[in-house]
PDB file of C-alpha atoms in Angstrom:
ATOM      1  CA  MET A 856     -23.295 -42.129  42.991  1.00 92.00           C
ATOM      2  CA  PRO A 857     -27.136 -42.909  44.105  1.00 98.00           C
ATOM      3  CA  THR A 858     -28.286 -45.738  42.721  1.00 98.00           C
ATOM      4  CA  VAL A 859     -32.116 -46.107  40.941  1.00 99.00           C
ATOM      5  CA  LEU A 860     -33.690 -49.329  39.468  1.00 99.00           C
ATOM      6  CA  ILE A 861     -36.186 -48.767  37.604  1.00 99.00           C
ATOM      7  CA  THR A 862     -38.627 -51.432  36.234  1.00 98.00           C
ATOM      8  CA  GLY A 863     -40.668 -51.418  32.938  1.00 98.00           C
ATOM      9  CA  ALA A 864     -38.452 -49.210  32.305  1.00 98.00           C
ATOM     10  CA  SER A 865     -38.194 -49.619  27.911  1.00 97.00           C
ATOM     11  CA  ARG A 866     -41.318 -46.106  26.911  1.00 96.00           C
ATOM     12  CA  GLY A 867     -42.823 -44.096  28.057  1.00 94.00           C
ATOM     13  CA  ILE A 868     -42.898 -42.385  32.060  1.00 95.00           C
ATOM     14  CA  GLY A 869     -40.263 -45.414  32.993  1.00 97.00           C
ATOM     15  CA  LEU A 870     -37.827 -44.342  29.449  1.00 98.00           C
ATOM     16  CA  GLU A 871     -38.364 -40.635  30.209  1.00 97.00           C
ATOM     17  CA  LEU A 872     -36.980 -41.137  34.214  1.00 98.00           C
ATOM     18  CA  VAL A 873     -34.063 -43.269  33.594  1.00 98.00           C
ATOM     19  CA  ARG A 874     -33.097 -40.582  30.753  1.00 98.00           C
ATOM     20  CA  GLN A 875     -33.602 -37.902  33.966  1.00 98.00           C
ATOM     21  CA  TYR A 876     -31.855 -40.176  36.707  1.00 98.00           C
ATOM     22  CA  ARG A 877     -29.550 -40.656  33.606  1.00 98.00           C
ATOM     23  CA  ALA A 878     -29.136 -36.657  33.119  1.00 98.00           C
ATOM     24  CA  ASP A 879     -28.239 -35.897  37.222  1.00 98.00           C
ATOM     25  CA  ASP A 880     -25.017 -38.491  37.003  1.00 98.00           C
ATOM     26  CA  TRP A 881     -27.536 -41.502  38.694  1.00 98.00           C
ATOM     27  CA  GLU A 882     -26.111 -44.683  37.960  1.00 98.00           C
ATOM     28  CA  VAL A 883     -29.246 -46.351  36.758  1.00 98.00           C
ATOM     29  CA  ILE A 884     -30.404 -50.113  37.135  1.00 99.00           C
ATOM     30  CA  ALA A 885     -33.403 -50.348  34.435  1.00 98.00           C
ATOM     31  CA  THR A 886     -35.798 -53.310  33.079  1.00 98.00           C
ATOM     32  CA  CYS A 887     -38.263 -54.742  31.417  1.00 98.00           C
ATOM     33  CA  ARG A 888     -39.149 -57.529  29.146  1.00 98.00           C
ATOM     34  CA  ASP A 889     -37.029 -57.514  26.199  1.00 98.00           C
ATOM     35  CA  PRO A 890     -34.362 -55.062  26.539  1.00 98.00           C
ATOM     36  CA  ASP A 891     -33.889 -55.984  22.392  1.00 97.00           C
ATOM     37  CA  ALA A 892     -37.048 -54.397  21.335  1.00 97.00           C
ATOM     38  CA  ALA A 893     -36.054 -51.548  23.387  1.00 98.00           C
ATOM     39  CA  PRO A 894     -32.426 -49.164  21.998  1.00 98.00           C
ATOM     40  CA  ASP A 895     -33.697 -46.558  23.431  1.00 98.00           C
ATOM     41  CA  LEU A 896     -32.852 -47.982  26.712  1.00 98.00           C
ATOM     42  CA  GLN A 897     -30.335 -49.744  25.635  1.00 97.00           C
ATOM     43  CA  GLY A 898     -28.710 -46.270  24.745  1.00 97.00           C
ATOM     44  CA  SER A 899     -29.193 -44.737  27.436  1.00 98.00           C
ATOM     45  CA  GLY A 900     -26.771 -45.408  29.871  1.00 98.00           C
ATOM     46  CA  ALA A 901     -28.322 -47.367  32.009  1.00 98.00           C
ATOM     47  CA  GLU A 902     -27.479 -50.729  33.136  1.00 98.00           C
ATOM     48  CA  VAL A 903     -30.084 -52.984  31.567  1.00 98.00           C
ATOM     49  CA  HIS A 904     -31.411 -56.662  32.602  1.00 98.00           C
ATOM     50  CA  ALA A 905     -34.881 -58.448  30.953  1.00 98.00           C
ATOM     51  CA  LEU A 906     -37.468 -59.174  33.872  1.00 98.00           C
ATOM     52  CA  ASP A 907     -41.070 -60.151  33.686  1.00 98.00           C
ATOM     53  CA  VAL A 908     -42.286 -58.765  37.391  1.00 98.00           C
ATOM     54  CA  THR A 909     -44.979 -61.627  37.199  1.00 98.00           C
ATOM     55  CA  ASP A 910     -41.879 -64.664  36.845  1.00 98.00           C
ATOM     56  CA  ASP A 911     -40.868 -65.288  40.401  1.00 98.00           C
ATOM     57  CA  ALA A 912     -37.500 -66.596  39.464  1.00 98.00           C
ATOM     58  CA  ALA A 913     -36.533 -64.087  36.667  1.00 98.00           C
ATOM     59  CA  LEU A 914     -36.768 -61.525  39.466  1.00 98.00           C
ATOM     60  CA  ALA A 915     -35.021 -64.145  41.769  1.00 98.00           C
ATOM     61  CA  ALA A 916     -32.933 -64.194  39.519  1.00 98.00           C
ATOM     62  CA  LEU A 917     -32.322 -60.885  38.773  1.00 98.00           C
ATOM     63  CA  GLY A 918     -32.040 -60.592  43.513  1.00 98.00           C
ATOM     64  CA  ARG A 919     -28.933 -62.605  43.021  1.00 98.00           C
ATOM     65  CA  THR A 920     -27.172 -60.796  40.205  1.00 98.00           C
ATOM     66  CA  LEU A 921     -27.550 -57.359  41.835  1.00 98.00           C
ATOM     67  CA  ALA A 922     -26.938 -59.680  45.354  1.00 98.00           C
ATOM     68  CA  GLY A 923     -24.378 -56.481  47.967  1.00 98.00           C
ATOM     69  CA  ARG A 924     -24.993 -53.402  46.101  1.00 98.00           C
ATOM     70  CA  THR A 925     -27.233 -49.968  46.992  1.00 98.00           C
ATOM     71  CA  ILE A 926     -30.028 -49.203  46.196  1.00 99.00           C
ATOM     72  CA  ASP A 927     -31.400 -45.392  47.089  1.00 99.00           C
ATOM     73  CA  VAL A 928     -34.226 -45.024  45.390  1.00 99.00           C
ATOM     74  CA  LEU A 929     -36.583 -48.719  43.883  1.00 99.00           C
ATOM     75  CA  ILE A 930     -39.170 -47.425  41.105  1.00 98.00           C
ATOM     76  CA  ASN A 931     -42.019 -49.802  40.600  1.00 98.00           C
ATOM     77  CA  ASN A 932     -42.914 -48.326  37.053  1.00 98.00           C
ATOM     78  CA  ALA A 933     -44.036 -52.093  35.882  1.00 98.00           C
ATOM     79  CA  GLY A 934     -47.838 -51.964  35.198  1.00 96.00           C
ATOM     80  CA  ILE A 935     -50.692 -52.586  32.267  1.00 96.00           C
ATOM     81  CA  TYR A 936     -54.124 -51.187  31.323  1.00 92.00           C
ATOM     82  CA  PRO A 937     -56.563 -54.653  30.230  1.00 89.00           C
ATOM     83  CA  LEU A 938     -59.185 -53.990  28.143  1.00 79.00           C
ATOM     84  CA  LYS A 939     -59.420 -50.386  26.747  1.00 72.00           C
ATOM     85  CA  GLY A 940     -61.799 -48.946  25.636  1.00 64.00           C
ATOM     86  CA  PRO A 941     -65.397 -50.740  25.397  1.00 66.00           C
ATOM     87  CA  GLN A 942     -64.043 -53.804  26.730  1.00 67.00           C
ATOM     88  CA  GLY A 943     -64.120 -54.733  29.606  1.00 73.00           C
ATOM     89  CA  ALA A 944     -67.802 -53.747  30.029  1.00 80.00           C
ATOM     90  CA  PHE A 945     -69.792 -55.081  33.097  1.00 87.00           C
ATOM     91  CA  GLY A 946     -71.243 -58.672  31.895  1.00 87.00           C
ATOM     92  CA  ASP A 947     -68.607 -59.156  29.575  1.00 84.00           C
ATOM     93  CA  ILE A 948     -65.350 -58.889  31.787  1.00 90.00           C
ATOM     94  CA  PRO A 949     -62.972 -62.371  30.655  1.00 91.00           C
ATOM     95  CA  VAL A 950     -61.111 -63.272  34.487  1.00 94.00           C
ATOM     96  CA  GLU A 951     -57.808 -63.791  32.531  1.00 95.00           C
ATOM     97  CA  PRO A 952     -57.390 -59.702  31.458  1.00 94.00           C
ATOM     98  CA  TRP A 953     -58.372 -59.247  35.102  1.00 95.00           C
ATOM     99  CA  MET A 954     -56.184 -61.742  36.540  1.00 97.00           C
ATOM    100  CA  GLU A 955     -53.356 -60.709  34.344  1.00 97.00           C
ATOM    101  CA  ALA A 956     -53.668 -57.338  36.330  1.00 97.00           C
ATOM    102  CA  LEU A 957     -53.573 -58.042  39.327  1.00 98.00           C
ATOM    103  CA  ARG A 958     -50.497 -60.609  38.815  1.00 98.00           C
ATOM    104  CA  THR A 959     -48.296 -57.424  37.057  1.00 98.00           C
ATOM    105  CA  ASN A 960     -50.008 -54.852  39.085  1.00 98.00           C
ATOM    106  CA  VAL A 961     -50.517 -55.383  42.771  1.00 98.00           C
ATOM    107  CA  ILE A 962     -48.756 -58.215  43.043  1.00 98.00           C
ATOM    108  CA  ALA A 963     -45.589 -57.797  41.676  1.00 98.00           C
ATOM    109  CA  PRO A 964     -45.016 -54.581  43.282  1.00 98.00           C
ATOM    110  CA  TRP A 965     -45.379 -56.570  46.494  1.00 98.00           C
ATOM    111  CA  LYS A 966     -42.621 -59.584  44.870  1.00 98.00           C
ATOM    112  CA  VAL A 967     -39.873 -56.388  43.982  1.00 98.00           C
ATOM    113  CA  ALA A 968     -39.712 -54.777  47.240  1.00 98.00           C
ATOM    114  CA  GLU A 969     -38.840 -58.353  49.151  1.00 98.00           C
ATOM    115  CA  THR A 970     -36.743 -59.255  46.288  1.00 98.00           C
ATOM    116  CA  PHE A 971     -34.771 -56.284  46.243  1.00 98.00           C
ATOM    117  CA  ILE A 972     -35.377 -55.314  50.489  1.00 98.00           C
ATOM    118  CA  GLY A 973     -31.708 -55.960  51.154  1.00 98.00           C
ATOM    119  CA  ASN A 974     -30.279 -53.442  48.881  1.00 98.00           C
ATOM    120  CA  LEU A 975     -32.761 -50.749  49.512  1.00 98.00           C
ATOM    121  CA  GLU A 976     -31.608 -51.186  53.562  1.00 98.00           C
ATOM    122  CA  LYS A 977     -27.925 -50.638  52.804  1.00 98.00           C
ATOM    123  CA  ALA A 978     -29.000 -46.799  51.207  1.00 98.00           C
ATOM    124  CA  GLN A 979     -28.899 -44.048  54.052  1.00 98.00           C
ATOM    125  CA  ARG A 980     -32.127 -42.523  52.348  1.00 98.00           C
ATOM    126  CA  PRO A 981     -33.885 -45.761  51.106  1.00 98.00           C
ATOM    127  CA  VAL A 982     -37.738 -44.645  48.992  1.00 98.00           C
ATOM    128  CA  LEU A 983     -40.133 -47.428  47.764  1.00 99.00           C
ATOM    129  CA  ALA A 984     -41.890 -45.460  45.252  1.00 98.00           C
ATOM    130  CA  THR A 985     -44.928 -47.608  42.871  1.00 98.00           C
ATOM    131  CA  ILE A 986     -46.518 -45.712  40.018  1.00 98.00           C
ATOM    132  CA  SER A 987     -50.040 -46.343  40.929  1.00 98.00           C
ATOM    133  CA  SER A 988     -52.837 -43.771  39.429  1.00 96.00           C
ATOM    134  CA  LYS A 989     -55.450 -41.501  40.659  1.00 95.00           C
ATOM    135  CA  MET A 990     -57.243 -44.294  38.584  1.00 95.00           C
ATOM    136  CA  GLY A 991     -57.445 -45.730  41.847  1.00 96.00           C
ATOM    137  CA  SER A 992     -58.518 -43.884  44.387  1.00 97.00           C
ATOM    138  CA  ILE A 993     -62.453 -44.976  45.508  1.00 97.00           C
ATOM    139  CA  ALA A 994     -62.703 -41.187  46.423  1.00 96.00           C
ATOM    140  CA  ASP A 995     -62.185 -40.722  43.547  1.00 92.00           C
ATOM    141  CA  ALA A 996     -64.810 -43.006  41.861  1.00 92.00           C
ATOM    142  CA  SER A 997     -67.223 -41.029  40.138  1.00 90.00           C
ATOM    143  CA  SER A 998     -68.068 -42.455  36.373  1.00 88.00           C
ATOM    144  CA  PRO A 999     -68.733 -46.132  35.611  1.00 87.00           C
ATOM    145  CA  GLY A1000     -65.937 -48.899  33.855  1.00 86.00           C
ATOM    146  CA  SER A1001     -62.243 -49.343  34.052  1.00 89.00           C
ATOM    147  CA  VAL A1002     -62.859 -51.617  36.945  1.00 93.00           C
ATOM    148  CA  VAL A1003     -59.795 -53.714  35.571  1.00 95.00           C
ATOM    149  CA  TYR A1004     -57.933 -51.258  35.983  1.00 94.00           C
ATOM    150  CA  ARG A1005     -58.920 -49.011  38.385  1.00 95.00           C
ATOM    151  CA  SER A1006     -59.543 -52.314  40.958  1.00 97.00           C
ATOM    152  CA  SER A1007     -55.250 -52.831  40.080  1.00 98.00           C
ATOM    153  CA  LYS A1008     -54.157 -49.944  41.339  1.00 98.00           C
ATOM    154  CA  THR A1009     -56.542 -49.659  44.366  1.00 98.00           C
ATOM    155  CA  GLY A1010     -55.207 -52.693  45.178  1.00 98.00           C
ATOM    156  CA  VAL A1011     -51.327 -51.689  44.681  1.00 98.00           C
ATOM    157  CA  ASN A1012     -52.074 -49.203  46.896  1.00 98.00           C
ATOM    158  CA  MET A1013     -53.158 -50.639  49.822  1.00 98.00           C
ATOM    159  CA  VAL A1014     -49.768 -52.750  49.211  1.00 98.00           C
ATOM    160  CA  ILE A1015     -48.188 -49.086  49.180  1.00 98.00           C
ATOM    161  CA  LYS A1016     -49.817 -48.622  52.383  1.00 98.00           C
ATOM    162  CA  GLY A1017     -48.541 -52.384  53.665  1.00 98.00           C
ATOM    163  CA  LEU A1018     -45.338 -52.192  52.605  1.00 98.00           C
ATOM    164  CA  SER A1019     -45.056 -48.765  54.531  1.00 98.00           C
ATOM    165  CA  LEU A1020     -45.862 -50.499  58.026  1.00 98.00           C
ATOM    166  CA  GLU A1021     -43.756 -52.810  56.813  1.00 98.00           C
ATOM    167  CA  LEU A1022     -40.626 -51.534  56.586  1.00 98.00           C
ATOM    168  CA  GLU A1023     -41.134 -48.719  58.624  1.00 98.00           C
ATOM    169  CA  ALA A1024     -38.427 -50.211  61.091  1.00 98.00           C
ATOM    170  CA  ARG A1025     -36.179 -49.994  58.418  1.00 98.00           C
ATOM    171  CA  GLY A1026     -36.418 -46.822  57.290  1.00 98.00           C
ATOM    172  CA  VAL A1027     -37.559 -47.795  53.947  1.00 98.00           C
ATOM    173  CA  ILE A1028     -39.823 -44.207  52.660  1.00 98.00           C
ATOM    174  CA  CYS A1029     -42.253 -46.703  50.631  1.00 98.00           C
ATOM    175  CA  LEU A1030     -44.438 -44.494  48.802  1.00 98.00           C
ATOM    176  CA  ALA A1031     -47.438 -44.142  45.984  1.00 98.00           C
ATOM    177  CA  LEU A1032     -47.828 -42.092  43.350  1.00 98.00           C
ATOM    178  CA  HIS A1033     -50.134 -40.519  40.502  1.00 97.00           C
ATOM    179  CA  PRO A1034     -48.440 -39.484  37.119  1.00 96.00           C
ATOM    180  CA  GLY A1035     -50.663 -37.474  35.772  1.00 93.00           C
ATOM    181  CA  TRP A1036     -52.418 -37.899  32.663  1.00 87.00           C
ATOM    182  CA  VAL A1037     -49.631 -38.998  29.933  1.00 88.00           C
ATOM    183  CA  LYS A1038     -49.011 -39.159  26.797  1.00 73.00           C
ATOM    184  CA  THR A1039     -48.245 -42.398  26.166  1.00 75.00           C
ATOM    185  CA  ASP A1040     -48.922 -45.193  24.809  1.00 69.00           C
ATOM    186  CA  MET A1041     -51.469 -45.954  27.635  1.00 65.00           C
ATOM    187  CA  GLY A1042     -52.177 -42.629  28.488  1.00 65.00           C
ATOM    188  CA  GLY A1043     -53.539 -41.888  24.738  1.00 69.00           C
ATOM    189  CA  PRO A1044     -52.502 -38.171  22.808  1.00 72.00           C
ATOM    190  CA  ASN A1045     -55.588 -36.468  24.777  1.00 70.00           C
ATOM    191  CA  ALA A1046     -53.552 -36.787  27.867  1.00 73.00           C
ATOM    192  CA  LEU A1047     -52.773 -33.201  29.101  1.00 80.00           C
ATOM    193  CA  ILE A1048     -48.654 -33.658  30.111  1.00 87.00           C
ATOM    194  CA  THR A1049     -45.448 -35.028  28.032  1.00 92.00           C
ATOM    195  CA  THR A1050     -43.334 -37.685  30.047  1.00 93.00           C
ATOM    196  CA  GLN A1051     -41.341 -35.126  31.241  1.00 95.00           C
ATOM    197  CA  GLN A1052     -42.953 -33.088  32.331  1.00 96.00           C
ATOM    198  CA  SER A1053     -44.219 -36.590  34.651  1.00 96.00           C
ATOM    199  CA  ALA A1054     -41.067 -37.975  35.081  1.00 97.00           C
ATOM    200  CA  THR A1055     -40.321 -33.731  36.625  1.00 98.00           C
ATOM    201  CA  GLY A1056     -42.350 -33.724  39.198  1.00 98.00           C
ATOM    202  CA  LEU A1057     -42.233 -37.696  40.240  1.00 98.00           C
ATOM    203  CA  ARG A1058     -38.706 -36.620  41.072  1.00 98.00           C
ATOM    204  CA  GLU A1059     -38.776 -34.216  42.783  1.00 98.00           C
ATOM    205  CA  VAL A1060     -41.715 -35.358  45.337  1.00 98.00           C
ATOM    206  CA  ILE A1061     -39.357 -39.003  45.630  1.00 98.00           C
ATOM    207  CA  ALA A1062     -36.386 -36.335  46.543  1.00 98.00           C
ATOM    208  CA  GLY A1063     -38.127 -34.048  48.873  1.00 98.00           C
ATOM    209  CA  ALA A1064     -39.862 -37.305  50.186  1.00 98.00           C
ATOM    210  CA  SER A1065     -39.169 -37.738  54.684  1.00 98.00           C
ATOM    211  CA  MET A1066     -39.895 -40.718  56.396  1.00 98.00           C
ATOM    212  CA  ALA A1067     -43.026 -38.818  57.228  1.00 98.00           C
ATOM    213  CA  ASP A1068     -44.225 -39.381  54.001  1.00 98.00           C
ATOM    214  CA  THR A1069     -44.210 -42.657  54.246  1.00 98.00           C
ATOM    215  CA  GLY A1070     -47.497 -45.007  53.190  1.00 98.00           C
ATOM    216  CA  THR A1071     -49.053 -41.764  51.754  1.00 98.00           C
ATOM    217  CA  PHE A1072     -50.392 -41.050  47.822  1.00 98.00           C
ATOM    218  CA  ARG A1073     -49.945 -38.990  45.809  1.00 98.00           C
ATOM    219  CA  SER A1074     -49.720 -36.837  42.675  1.00 97.00           C
ATOM    220  CA  TYR A1075     -46.658 -35.637  40.600  1.00 97.00           C
ATOM    221  CA  ASP A1076     -47.427 -32.284  41.440  1.00 96.00           C
ATOM    222  CA  GLY A1077     -47.026 -33.267  45.306  1.00 97.00           C
ATOM    223  CA  ALA A1078     -50.600 -33.078  45.708  1.00 97.00           C
ATOM    224  CA  PRO A1079     -52.528 -35.319  48.094  1.00 98.00           C
ATOM    225  CA  ILE A1080     -54.986 -38.104  46.768  1.00 97.00           C
ATOM    226  CA  PRO A1081     -57.111 -39.518  48.651  1.00 97.00           C
ATOM    227  CA  TRP A1082     -57.750 -43.136  49.071  1.00 96.00           C
TER     228      TRP A1082
END
């Protein structure tokens, strides 16, 4: 039975990924900040662990707990979108939310990779996938606003590219994935696709990836996205 580790799995895309992998008889290890406040995750059949991906001590502790186990797919899904709407306009962006976005969206995926690289190396075809966003594409940026979130996703794209170079010799396929504009708390009610559509597409991209795809930025439908 293959195993997937999914961070930020209490709701939205993360929770739907848990459900779909479980439905396909995968062993699912799921993390979130507060499992007691995540009844849907608790009832999903996944092995649930508390984890704040920005907490180095907690991350190290989970690494020790899972030491020696094989992880075939690791999905960095945990992320935040601070300063929505009119917040964060030019001239009025507070520093701390920006730093929090960088800690969560950029630095944490690298630290997660460092923590579980031994688990991934035990798999025959290990995949390290990180949920990025088309909003992180510099080539696609055509309007002002959302610079805090955008810059964090641009940053994590570089992290994934860097990880692909670091881990190529170890056979780990590293992917930056755009989940689409999804109807979640983050995406809002006007989004274009459901969590089911996004998760289904993401899983297909992950399942079909090879080392020829490592270090690439792709949409949930498989289409390449310019950096």
